[in-house]
PDB file of C-alpha atoms in Angstrom:
ATOM      1  CA  MET A1012     -14.191  -7.576  10.067  1.00  0.00           C
ATOM      2  CA  CYS A1013     -13.799  -3.979  11.229  1.00  0.00           C
ATOM      3  CA  GLN A1014     -12.552  -1.328   8.834  1.00  0.00           C
ATOM      4  CA  LEU A1015      -9.529   0.909   9.382  1.00  0.00           C
ATOM      5  CA  LEU A1016      -8.449   4.223   7.905  1.00  0.00           C
ATOM      6  CA  GLY A1017      -5.202   6.033   8.599  1.00  0.00           C
ATOM      7  CA  MET A1018      -3.770   9.215   7.119  1.00  0.00           C
ATOM      8  CA  ASN A1019      -0.316  10.735   7.403  1.00  0.00           C
ATOM      9  CA  ALA A1020       0.426  14.013   5.613  1.00  0.00           C
ATOM     10  CA  HIS A1021       3.270  16.437   5.004  1.00  0.00           C
ATOM     11  CA  THR A1022       0.990  19.430   5.587  1.00  0.00           C
ATOM     12  CA  PRO A1023      -2.265  19.581   7.611  1.00  0.00           C
ATOM     13  CA  THR A1024      -4.951  17.959   5.447  1.00  0.00           C
ATOM     14  CA  ASP A1025      -8.630  17.199   5.892  1.00  0.00           C
ATOM     15  CA  VAL A1026      -9.905  13.654   5.533  1.00  0.00           C
ATOM     16  CA  MET A1027     -13.574  14.322   4.709  1.00  0.00           C
ATOM     17  CA  PHE A1028     -13.480  12.556   1.332  1.00  0.00           C
ATOM     18  CA  SER A1029     -11.837   9.384   2.645  1.00  0.00           C
ATOM     19  CA  PHE A1030     -13.943   9.280   5.808  1.00  0.00           C
ATOM     20  CA  THR A1031     -17.102   9.544   3.701  1.00  0.00           C
ATOM     21  CA  GLY A1032     -15.948   6.472   1.816  1.00  0.00           C
ATOM     22  CA  LEU A1033     -15.182   4.617   5.042  1.00  0.00           C
ATOM     23  CA  ALA A1034     -18.532   5.523   6.623  1.00  0.00           C
ATOM     24  CA  THR A1035     -20.343   4.066   3.613  1.00  0.00           C
ATOM     25  CA  ARG A1036     -19.102   0.661   4.719  1.00  0.00           C
ATOM     26  CA  ALA A1037     -20.945   0.976   8.029  1.00  0.00           C
ATOM     27  CA  ASP A1038     -23.905  -0.996   6.665  1.00  0.00           C
ATOM     28  CA  GLU A1039     -21.925  -4.132   7.507  1.00  0.00           C
ATOM     29  CA  HIS A1040     -19.948  -2.532  10.342  1.00  0.00           C
ATOM     30  CA  LYS A1041     -22.674  -0.926  12.427  1.00  0.00           C
ATOM     31  CA  ASP A1042     -21.371  -1.383  15.977  1.00  0.00           C
ATOM     32  CA  GLY A1043     -19.806   2.050  16.342  1.00  0.00           C
ATOM     33  CA  PHE A1044     -17.172   4.278  14.840  1.00  0.00           C
ATOM     34  CA  GLY A1045     -14.461   6.688  15.877  1.00  0.00           C
ATOM     35  CA  ILE A1046     -11.898   9.049  14.448  1.00  0.00           C
ATOM     36  CA  ALA A1047      -8.939  10.871  15.997  1.00  0.00           C
ATOM     37  CA  PHE A1048      -7.195  13.954  14.596  1.00  0.00           C
ATOM     38  CA  PHE A1049      -3.784  15.000  15.872  1.00  0.00           C
ATOM     39  CA  GLU A1050      -3.263  18.769  16.004  1.00  0.00           C
ATOM     40  CA  ASP A1051       0.213  19.612  17.273  1.00  0.00           C
ATOM     41  CA  ARG A1052       0.302  17.890  20.681  1.00  0.00           C
ATOM     42  CA  GLY A1053      -3.473  17.785  21.042  1.00  0.00           C
ATOM     43  CA  VAL A1054      -6.023  15.274  19.738  1.00  0.00           C
ATOM     44  CA  ARG A1055      -9.641  15.700  18.686  1.00  0.00           C
ATOM     45  CA  LEU A1056     -11.329  12.344  19.355  1.00  0.00           C
ATOM     46  CA  PHE A1057     -14.872  11.630  18.139  1.00  0.00           C
ATOM     47  CA  VAL A1058     -16.489   8.287  19.003  1.00  0.00           C
ATOM     48  CA  ASP A1059     -20.045   6.951  18.877  1.00  0.00           C
ATOM     49  CA  HIS A1060     -21.396   3.458  19.517  1.00  0.00           C
ATOM     50  CA  HIS A1061     -24.012   4.018  16.798  1.00  0.00           C
ATOM     51  CA  SER A1062     -23.419   3.259  13.124  1.00  0.00           C
ATOM     52  CA  ALA A1063     -21.485   5.831  11.104  1.00  0.00           C
ATOM     53  CA  ARG A1064     -24.377   5.633   8.627  1.00  0.00           C
ATOM     54  CA  GLN A1065     -26.807   7.029  11.203  1.00  0.00           C
ATOM     55  CA  SER A1066     -24.723   8.962  13.716  1.00  0.00           C
ATOM     56  CA  PRO A1067     -25.008  12.775  13.824  1.00  0.00           C
ATOM     57  CA  VAL A1068     -21.388  12.733  15.012  1.00  0.00           C
ATOM     58  CA  ALA A1069     -20.365  11.053  11.746  1.00  0.00           C
ATOM     59  CA  GLU A1070     -22.285  13.675   9.772  1.00  0.00           C
ATOM     60  CA  LEU A1071     -20.381  16.364  11.650  1.00  0.00           C
ATOM     61  CA  VAL A1072     -17.039  14.777  10.754  1.00  0.00           C
ATOM     62  CA  LYS A1073     -18.004  14.394   7.078  1.00  0.00           C
ATOM     63  CA  GLY A1074     -18.691  18.108   6.816  1.00  0.00           C
ATOM     64  CA  TYR A1075     -16.067  19.538   9.168  1.00  0.00           C
ATOM     65  CA  PRO A1076     -12.732  20.179   7.390  1.00  0.00           C
ATOM     66  CA  ILE A1077     -10.463  19.436  10.343  1.00  0.00           C
ATOM     67  CA  LYS A1078      -6.895  19.621   9.106  1.00  0.00           C
ATOM     68  CA  SER A1079      -4.398  17.206  10.587  1.00  0.00           C
ATOM     69  CA  ARG A1080      -1.124  15.502   9.718  1.00  0.00           C
ATOM     70  CA  ASN A1081      -2.096  12.216  11.400  1.00  0.00           C
ATOM     71  CA  VAL A1082      -5.586  10.700  11.495  1.00  0.00           C
ATOM     72  CA  ILE A1083      -6.837   7.281  12.621  1.00  0.00           C
ATOM     73  CA  ALA A1084     -10.439   6.150  12.017  1.00  0.00           C
ATOM     74  CA  HIS A1085     -12.301   2.895  12.642  1.00  0.00           C
ATOM     75  CA  ILE A1086     -15.754   1.461  12.017  1.00  0.00           C
ATOM     76  CA  ARG A1087     -16.583  -1.481  14.240  1.00  0.00           C
ATOM     77  CA  LYS A1088     -18.049  -4.925  13.749  1.00  0.00           C
ATOM     78  CA  ALA A1089     -17.989  -6.285  17.281  1.00  0.00           C
ATOM     79  CA  THR A1090     -16.248  -9.561  18.117  1.00  0.00           C
ATOM     80  CA  GLN A1091     -15.161  -9.167  21.759  1.00  0.00           C
ATOM     81  CA  GLY A1092     -16.881  -6.660  24.039  1.00  0.00           C
ATOM     82  CA  HIS A1093     -20.496  -5.542  23.740  1.00  0.00           C
ATOM     83  CA  VAL A1094     -21.607  -2.552  21.708  1.00  0.00           C
ATOM     84  CA  ALA A1095     -20.878   0.409  23.968  1.00  0.00           C
ATOM     85  CA  LEU A1096     -18.988   3.686  23.926  1.00  0.00           C
ATOM     86  CA  GLU A1097     -16.116   2.335  26.024  1.00  0.00           C
ATOM     87  CA  ASN A1098     -15.529  -0.396  23.431  1.00  0.00           C
ATOM     88  CA  THR A1099     -15.396   1.980  20.474  1.00  0.00           C
ATOM     89  CA  HIS A1100     -12.095   2.575  18.670  1.00  0.00           C
ATOM     90  CA  PRO A1101      -9.792   4.404  18.396  1.00  0.00           C
ATOM     91  CA  PHE A1102      -8.428   4.275  21.925  1.00  0.00           C
ATOM     92  CA  MET A1103      -6.171   6.946  23.391  1.00  0.00           C
ATOM     93  CA  ARG A1104      -3.570   6.936  26.181  1.00  0.00           C
ATOM     94  CA  GLU A1105      -0.814   9.284  27.394  1.00  0.00           C
ATOM     95  CA  LEU A1106       2.830   8.220  27.540  1.00  0.00           C
ATOM     96  CA  TRP A1107       5.916  10.457  27.981  1.00  0.00           C
ATOM     97  CA  GLY A1108       3.727  13.547  27.823  1.00  0.00           C
ATOM     98  CA  ARG A1109       2.292  12.659  24.407  1.00  0.00           C
ATOM     99  CA  TYR A1110      -1.044  11.245  23.326  1.00  0.00           C
ATOM    100  CA  TRP A1111      -1.034   7.875  21.572  1.00  0.00           C
ATOM    101  CA  VAL A1112      -3.962   6.644  19.464  1.00  0.00           C
ATOM    102  CA  PHE A1113      -4.621   3.063  18.393  1.00  0.00           C
ATOM    103  CA  ALA A1114      -7.227   1.152  16.376  1.00  0.00           C
ATOM    104  CA  HIS A1115      -7.368  -2.568  15.621  1.00  0.00           C
ATOM    105  CA  ASN A1116      -9.088  -4.862  13.167  1.00  0.00           C
ATOM    106  CA  GLY A1117      -9.059  -8.544  14.070  1.00  0.00           C
ATOM    107  CA  ASP A1118      -9.671 -10.989  16.883  1.00  0.00           C
ATOM    108  CA  LEU A1119      -7.067 -11.979  19.476  1.00  0.00           C
ATOM    109  CA  LYS A1120      -7.667 -15.252  21.324  1.00  0.00           C
ATOM    110  CA  GLY A1121      -6.312 -16.022  24.770  1.00  0.00           C
ATOM    111  CA  PHE A1122      -4.474 -12.719  25.145  1.00  0.00           C
ATOM    112  CA  ASP A1123      -4.694 -11.878  28.847  1.00  0.00           C
ATOM    113  CA  PRO A1124      -1.438 -10.183  29.884  1.00  0.00           C
ATOM    114  CA  VAL A1125      -0.616  -8.887  33.346  1.00  0.00           C
ATOM    115  CA  LEU A1126      -1.134  -5.124  33.246  1.00  0.00           C
ATOM    116  CA  HIS A1127       0.069  -2.677  35.869  1.00  0.00           C
ATOM    117  CA  ALA A1128      -1.841   0.353  37.112  1.00  0.00           C
ATOM    118  CA  ALA A1129      -0.604   2.838  34.506  1.00  0.00           C
ATOM    119  CA  PHE A1130      -2.368   1.127  31.596  1.00  0.00           C
ATOM    120  CA  ARG A1131      -5.658  -0.649  32.161  1.00  0.00           C
ATOM    121  CA  PRO A1132      -8.549  -1.228  29.729  1.00  0.00           C
ATOM    122  CA  VAL A1133     -11.799   0.589  30.428  1.00  0.00           C
ATOM    123  CA  GLY A1134     -13.914  -1.612  28.162  1.00  0.00           C
ATOM    124  CA  GLY A1135     -13.993  -5.303  27.363  1.00  0.00           C
ATOM    125  CA  THR A1136     -12.285  -5.565  23.986  1.00  0.00           C
ATOM    126  CA  ASP A1137      -9.202  -7.525  23.085  1.00  0.00           C
ATOM    127  CA  SER A1138      -8.130  -4.445  21.110  1.00  0.00           C
ATOM    128  CA  GLU A1139      -7.941  -2.104  24.090  1.00  0.00           C
ATOM    129  CA  ARG A1140      -6.234  -4.807  26.136  1.00  0.00           C
ATOM    130  CA  ALA A1141      -3.607  -5.167  23.387  1.00  0.00           C
ATOM    131  CA  PHE A1142      -3.117  -1.391  23.285  1.00  0.00           C
ATOM    132  CA  CYS A1143      -2.596  -1.216  27.053  1.00  0.00           C
ATOM    133  CA  TRP A1144      -0.039  -4.006  26.882  1.00  0.00           C
ATOM    134  CA  LEU A1145       1.720  -2.291  23.989  1.00  0.00           C
ATOM    135  CA  MET A1146       1.937   0.993  25.896  1.00  0.00           C
ATOM    136  CA  GLN A1147       3.202  -0.824  28.967  1.00  0.00           C
ATOM    137  CA  GLU A1148       5.954  -2.568  26.987  1.00  0.00           C
ATOM    138  CA  LEU A1149       6.982   0.644  25.219  1.00  0.00           C
ATOM    139  CA  ALA A1150       7.292   2.339  28.612  1.00  0.00           C
ATOM    140  CA  LYS A1151       9.573  -0.490  29.748  1.00  0.00           C
ATOM    141  CA  ALA A1152      11.721  -0.302  26.619  1.00  0.00           C
ATOM    142  CA  HIS A1153      12.304   3.466  26.498  1.00  0.00           C
ATOM    143  CA  ALA A1154      12.808   6.155  29.141  1.00  0.00           C
ATOM    144  CA  SER A1155      11.375   8.959  27.007  1.00  0.00           C
ATOM    145  CA  VAL A1156       9.911   9.507  23.568  1.00  0.00           C
ATOM    146  CA  PRO A1157      12.171   7.565  21.196  1.00  0.00           C
ATOM    147  CA  THR A1158      12.931   8.511  17.628  1.00  0.00           C
ATOM    148  CA  VAL A1159      10.698   7.114  14.901  1.00  0.00           C
ATOM    149  CA  GLU A1160      13.483   4.718  13.931  1.00  0.00           C
ATOM    150  CA  GLU A1161      13.979   3.484  17.504  1.00  0.00           C
ATOM    151  CA  LEU A1162      10.279   3.073  18.083  1.00  0.00           C
ATOM    152  CA  THR A1163       9.899   1.168  14.829  1.00  0.00           C
ATOM    153  CA  ARG A1164      12.563  -1.315  15.918  1.00  0.00           C
ATOM    154  CA  THR A1165      10.739  -1.875  19.212  1.00  0.00           C
ATOM    155  CA  LEU A1166       7.376  -2.297  17.495  1.00  0.00           C
ATOM    156  CA  ARG A1167       8.881  -4.866  15.148  1.00  0.00           C
ATOM    157  CA  GLU A1168       9.646  -6.953  18.251  1.00  0.00           C
ATOM    158  CA  LEU A1169       6.335  -6.371  20.052  1.00  0.00           C
ATOM    159  CA  LEU A1170       3.686  -6.565  17.328  1.00  0.00           C
ATOM    160  CA  PRO A1171       4.411 -10.170  16.309  1.00  0.00           C
ATOM    161  CA  VAL A1172       3.683 -11.157  19.921  1.00  0.00           C
ATOM    162  CA  LEU A1173       0.157  -9.820  19.477  1.00  0.00           C
ATOM    163  CA  ALA A1174      -0.214 -11.332  15.998  1.00  0.00           C
ATOM    164  CA  ARG A1175       0.507 -14.799  17.382  1.00  0.00           C
ATOM    165  CA  HIS A1176      -2.839 -14.629  19.200  1.00  0.00           C
ATOM    166  CA  GLY A1177      -4.907 -14.119  16.049  1.00  0.00           C
ATOM    167  CA  THR A1178      -5.576 -11.416  13.496  1.00  0.00           C
ATOM    168  CA  PHE A1179      -3.785  -8.159  14.178  1.00  0.00           C
ATOM    169  CA  ASN A1180      -4.294  -5.378  11.658  1.00  0.00           C
ATOM    170  CA  GLY A1181      -3.533  -2.207  13.579  1.00  0.00           C
ATOM    171  CA  LEU A1182      -2.833   1.517  13.313  1.00  0.00           C
ATOM    172  CA  LEU A1183      -0.829   3.497  15.866  1.00  0.00           C
ATOM    173  CA  SER A1184       0.236   7.141  16.021  1.00  0.00           C
ATOM    174  CA  ASN A1185       1.696   9.600  18.506  1.00  0.00           C
ATOM    175  CA  GLY A1186       1.350  12.546  16.137  1.00  0.00           C
ATOM    176  CA  GLN A1187       4.894  12.151  14.787  1.00  0.00           C
ATOM    177  CA  ALA A1188       4.289   9.219  12.449  1.00  0.00           C
ATOM    178  CA  LEU A1189       1.733   6.571  11.514  1.00  0.00           C
ATOM    179  CA  TRP A1190       2.563   2.890  12.049  1.00  0.00           C
ATOM    180  CA  ALA A1191       0.489   0.224  10.289  1.00  0.00           C
ATOM    181  CA  HIS A1192       0.757  -3.526  10.865  1.00  0.00           C
ATOM    182  CA  CYS A1193      -0.958  -6.113   8.681  1.00  0.00           C
ATOM    183  CA  SER A1194      -1.961  -9.676   9.454  1.00  0.00           C
ATOM    184  CA  THR A1195      -4.522 -10.195   6.703  1.00  0.00           C
ATOM    185  CA  HIS A1196      -5.988  -7.178   4.865  1.00  0.00           C
ATOM    186  CA  LEU A1197      -4.455  -3.715   4.672  1.00  0.00           C
ATOM    187  CA  HIS A1198      -3.662  -1.427   1.722  1.00  0.00           C
ATOM    188  CA  TRP A1199      -1.782   1.835   1.323  1.00  0.00           C
ATOM    189  CA  LEU A1200      -1.636   4.682  -1.175  1.00  0.00           C
ATOM    190  CA  GLN A1201       0.413   7.846  -1.563  1.00  0.00           C
ATOM    191  CA  ARG A1202      -0.956  10.976  -3.223  1.00  0.00           C
ATOM    192  CA  ARG A1203       1.662  13.450  -4.385  1.00  0.00           C
ATOM    193  CA  PRO A1204       2.168  15.887  -7.287  1.00  0.00           C
ATOM    194  CA  PRO A1205       0.950  15.760  -9.954  1.00  0.00           C
ATOM    195  CA  PHE A1206      -2.423  15.241  -8.264  1.00  0.00           C
ATOM    196  CA  GLY A1207      -5.432  13.941 -10.158  1.00  0.00           C
ATOM    197  CA  ALA A1208      -9.073  13.052  -9.546  1.00  0.00           C
ATOM    198  CA  ALA A1209     -10.336  10.154  -7.452  1.00  0.00           C
ATOM    199  CA  ARG A1210     -13.738   8.487  -7.146  1.00  0.00           C
ATOM    200  CA  LEU A1211     -14.934   6.615  -4.072  1.00  0.00           C
ATOM    201  CA  ALA A1212     -15.399   2.884  -4.498  1.00  0.00           C
ATOM    202  CA  ASP A1213     -18.596   2.733  -2.423  1.00  0.00           C
ATOM    203  CA  GLU A1214     -20.210   6.105  -3.046  1.00  0.00           C
ATOM    204  CA  ASP A1215     -20.920   8.258  -6.085  1.00  0.00           C
ATOM    205  CA  LEU A1216     -18.516  10.983  -5.071  1.00  0.00           C
ATOM    206  CA  SER A1217     -15.323  12.233  -6.701  1.00  0.00           C
ATOM    207  CA  VAL A1218     -12.734  14.901  -5.941  1.00  0.00           C
ATOM    208  CA  ASP A1219     -10.165  16.639  -8.142  1.00  0.00           C
ATOM    209  CA  PHE A1220      -7.197  16.900  -5.783  1.00  0.00           C
ATOM    210  CA  ALA A1221      -5.281  19.043  -8.273  1.00  0.00           C
ATOM    211  CA  ALA A1222      -7.653  21.907  -7.485  1.00  0.00           C
ATOM    212  CA  LEU A1223      -7.261  21.518  -3.718  1.00  0.00           C
ATOM    213  CA  THR A1224      -3.561  20.846  -3.196  1.00  0.00           C
ATOM    214  CA  GLY A1225      -0.199  22.561  -3.570  1.00  0.00           C
ATOM    215  CA  PRO A1226       3.249  21.438  -4.726  1.00  0.00           C
ATOM    216  CA  GLU A1227       4.360  20.676  -1.147  1.00  0.00           C
ATOM    217  CA  ASP A1228       1.449  18.344  -0.382  1.00  0.00           C
ATOM    218  CA  ARG A1229       2.000  14.628   0.102  1.00  0.00           C
ATOM    219  CA  VAL A1230      -0.541  12.333   1.710  1.00  0.00           C
ATOM    220  CA  ALA A1231      -0.271   8.651   2.639  1.00  0.00           C
ATOM    221  CA  LEU A1232      -3.460   6.684   3.269  1.00  0.00           C
ATOM    222  CA  VAL A1233      -3.921   3.247   4.823  1.00  0.00           C
ATOM    223  CA  ALA A1234      -7.222   1.362   4.624  1.00  0.00           C
ATOM    224  CA  THR A1235      -8.479  -2.153   5.143  1.00  0.00           C
ATOM    225  CA  GLN A1236      -9.710  -2.213   1.552  1.00  0.00           C
ATOM    226  CA  PRO A1237      -9.038   0.406  -1.171  1.00  0.00           C
ATOM    227  CA  LEU A1238     -11.402   3.350  -0.779  1.00  0.00           C
ATOM    228  CA  THR A1239     -11.199   4.637  -4.346  1.00  0.00           C
ATOM    229  CA  HIS A1240     -11.192   3.483  -7.956  1.00  0.00           C
ATOM    230  CA  GLY A1241      -8.400   4.359 -10.348  1.00  0.00           C
ATOM    231  CA  GLU A1242      -5.634   4.929  -7.801  1.00  0.00           C
ATOM    232  CA  PRO A1243      -2.581   2.683  -7.237  1.00  0.00           C
ATOM    233  CA  TRP A1244      -3.402   1.087  -3.887  1.00  0.00           C
ATOM    234  CA  THR A1245      -0.784  -1.433  -2.734  1.00  0.00           C
ATOM    235  CA  ALA A1246      -1.571  -4.441  -0.556  1.00  0.00           C
ATOM    236  CA  PHE A1247       0.499  -5.064   2.560  1.00  0.00           C
ATOM    237  CA  ALA A1248       2.132  -8.452   2.898  1.00  0.00           C
ATOM    238  CA  PRO A1249       1.032 -10.567   5.872  1.00  0.00           C
ATOM    239  CA  GLY A1250       3.220  -9.670   8.848  1.00  0.00           C
ATOM    240  CA  GLU A1251       4.358  -6.391   7.286  1.00  0.00           C
ATOM    241  CA  LEU A1252       4.920  -3.237   9.326  1.00  0.00           C
ATOM    242  CA  ARG A1253       5.034   0.102   7.508  1.00  0.00           C
ATOM    243  CA  VAL A1254       5.756   3.572   8.819  1.00  0.00           C
ATOM    244  CA  PHE A1255       4.631   6.844   7.264  1.00  0.00           C
ATOM    245  CA  VAL A1256       6.256  10.191   8.076  1.00  0.00           C
ATOM    246  CA  ASP A1257       5.425  13.545   6.469  1.00  0.00           C
ATOM    247  CA  GLY A1258       3.256  11.802   3.884  1.00  0.00           C
ATOM    248  CA  ASP A1259       6.070   9.479   2.764  1.00  0.00           C
ATOM    249  CA  PRO A1260       6.341   5.715   3.309  1.00  0.00           C
ATOM    250  CA  TRP A1261       9.276   4.301   5.190  1.00  0.00           C
ATOM    251  CA  PRO A1262       9.902   0.711   3.980  1.00  0.00           C
ATOM    252  CA  VAL A1263      10.884  -1.207   7.099  1.00  0.00           C
ATOM    253  CA  GLY A1264      10.533  -4.766   5.841  1.00  0.00           C
ATOM    254  CA  ARG A1265       8.850  -7.575   7.691  1.00  0.00           C
TER     255      ARG A1265
END
């Protein structure tokens, strides 16, 4: 099973601590990694088909305090598609003059939709194929960038279609919000004042967030499995879609 990490924040925030925890899990998920940082309308996208444990690109990300309000990261354990750069998540496409970023954990069987020229997969993964279909259907449903509420309603109709083909744990962002859908394993956490200390679950590393944050900071994290000890991670229910805006969760039901 691949591992996902998403972050949505009220103010631009770096994700070095959480990404270090995610990269530690690359011993079992060694088929590549990627991470995307939204900065205003732009995106910094780093991908490598080598393990995050060994990649110099991963070392760069661990030590580079890129501040963003929306981040999606993924470490891969290949199921469909060989180990190659074009099959490495997250994937990015443009729609309505905005970048969209997507990462998926799971395995979709028999999903072979008809795709038109605007959205075609470059690699051979079921994940990228699902993303292209999702972008195509969003383009059909809306003439321009919809509100977060409108887009959430559309995603609640579309994502179950994908989930019917297998396991669909996915993260999606256009820089305005972070959407997270769970089929099997996904957890979320909000950090807000008063901030405390946290220790990684897989690495001997801790951070005192009280010394690094201000009263306006709020950060929501989503991960396949909890990344830290001693923090109140909450498991998603199977079939649940959650939206995070400005570091706050939007409960949207199932």
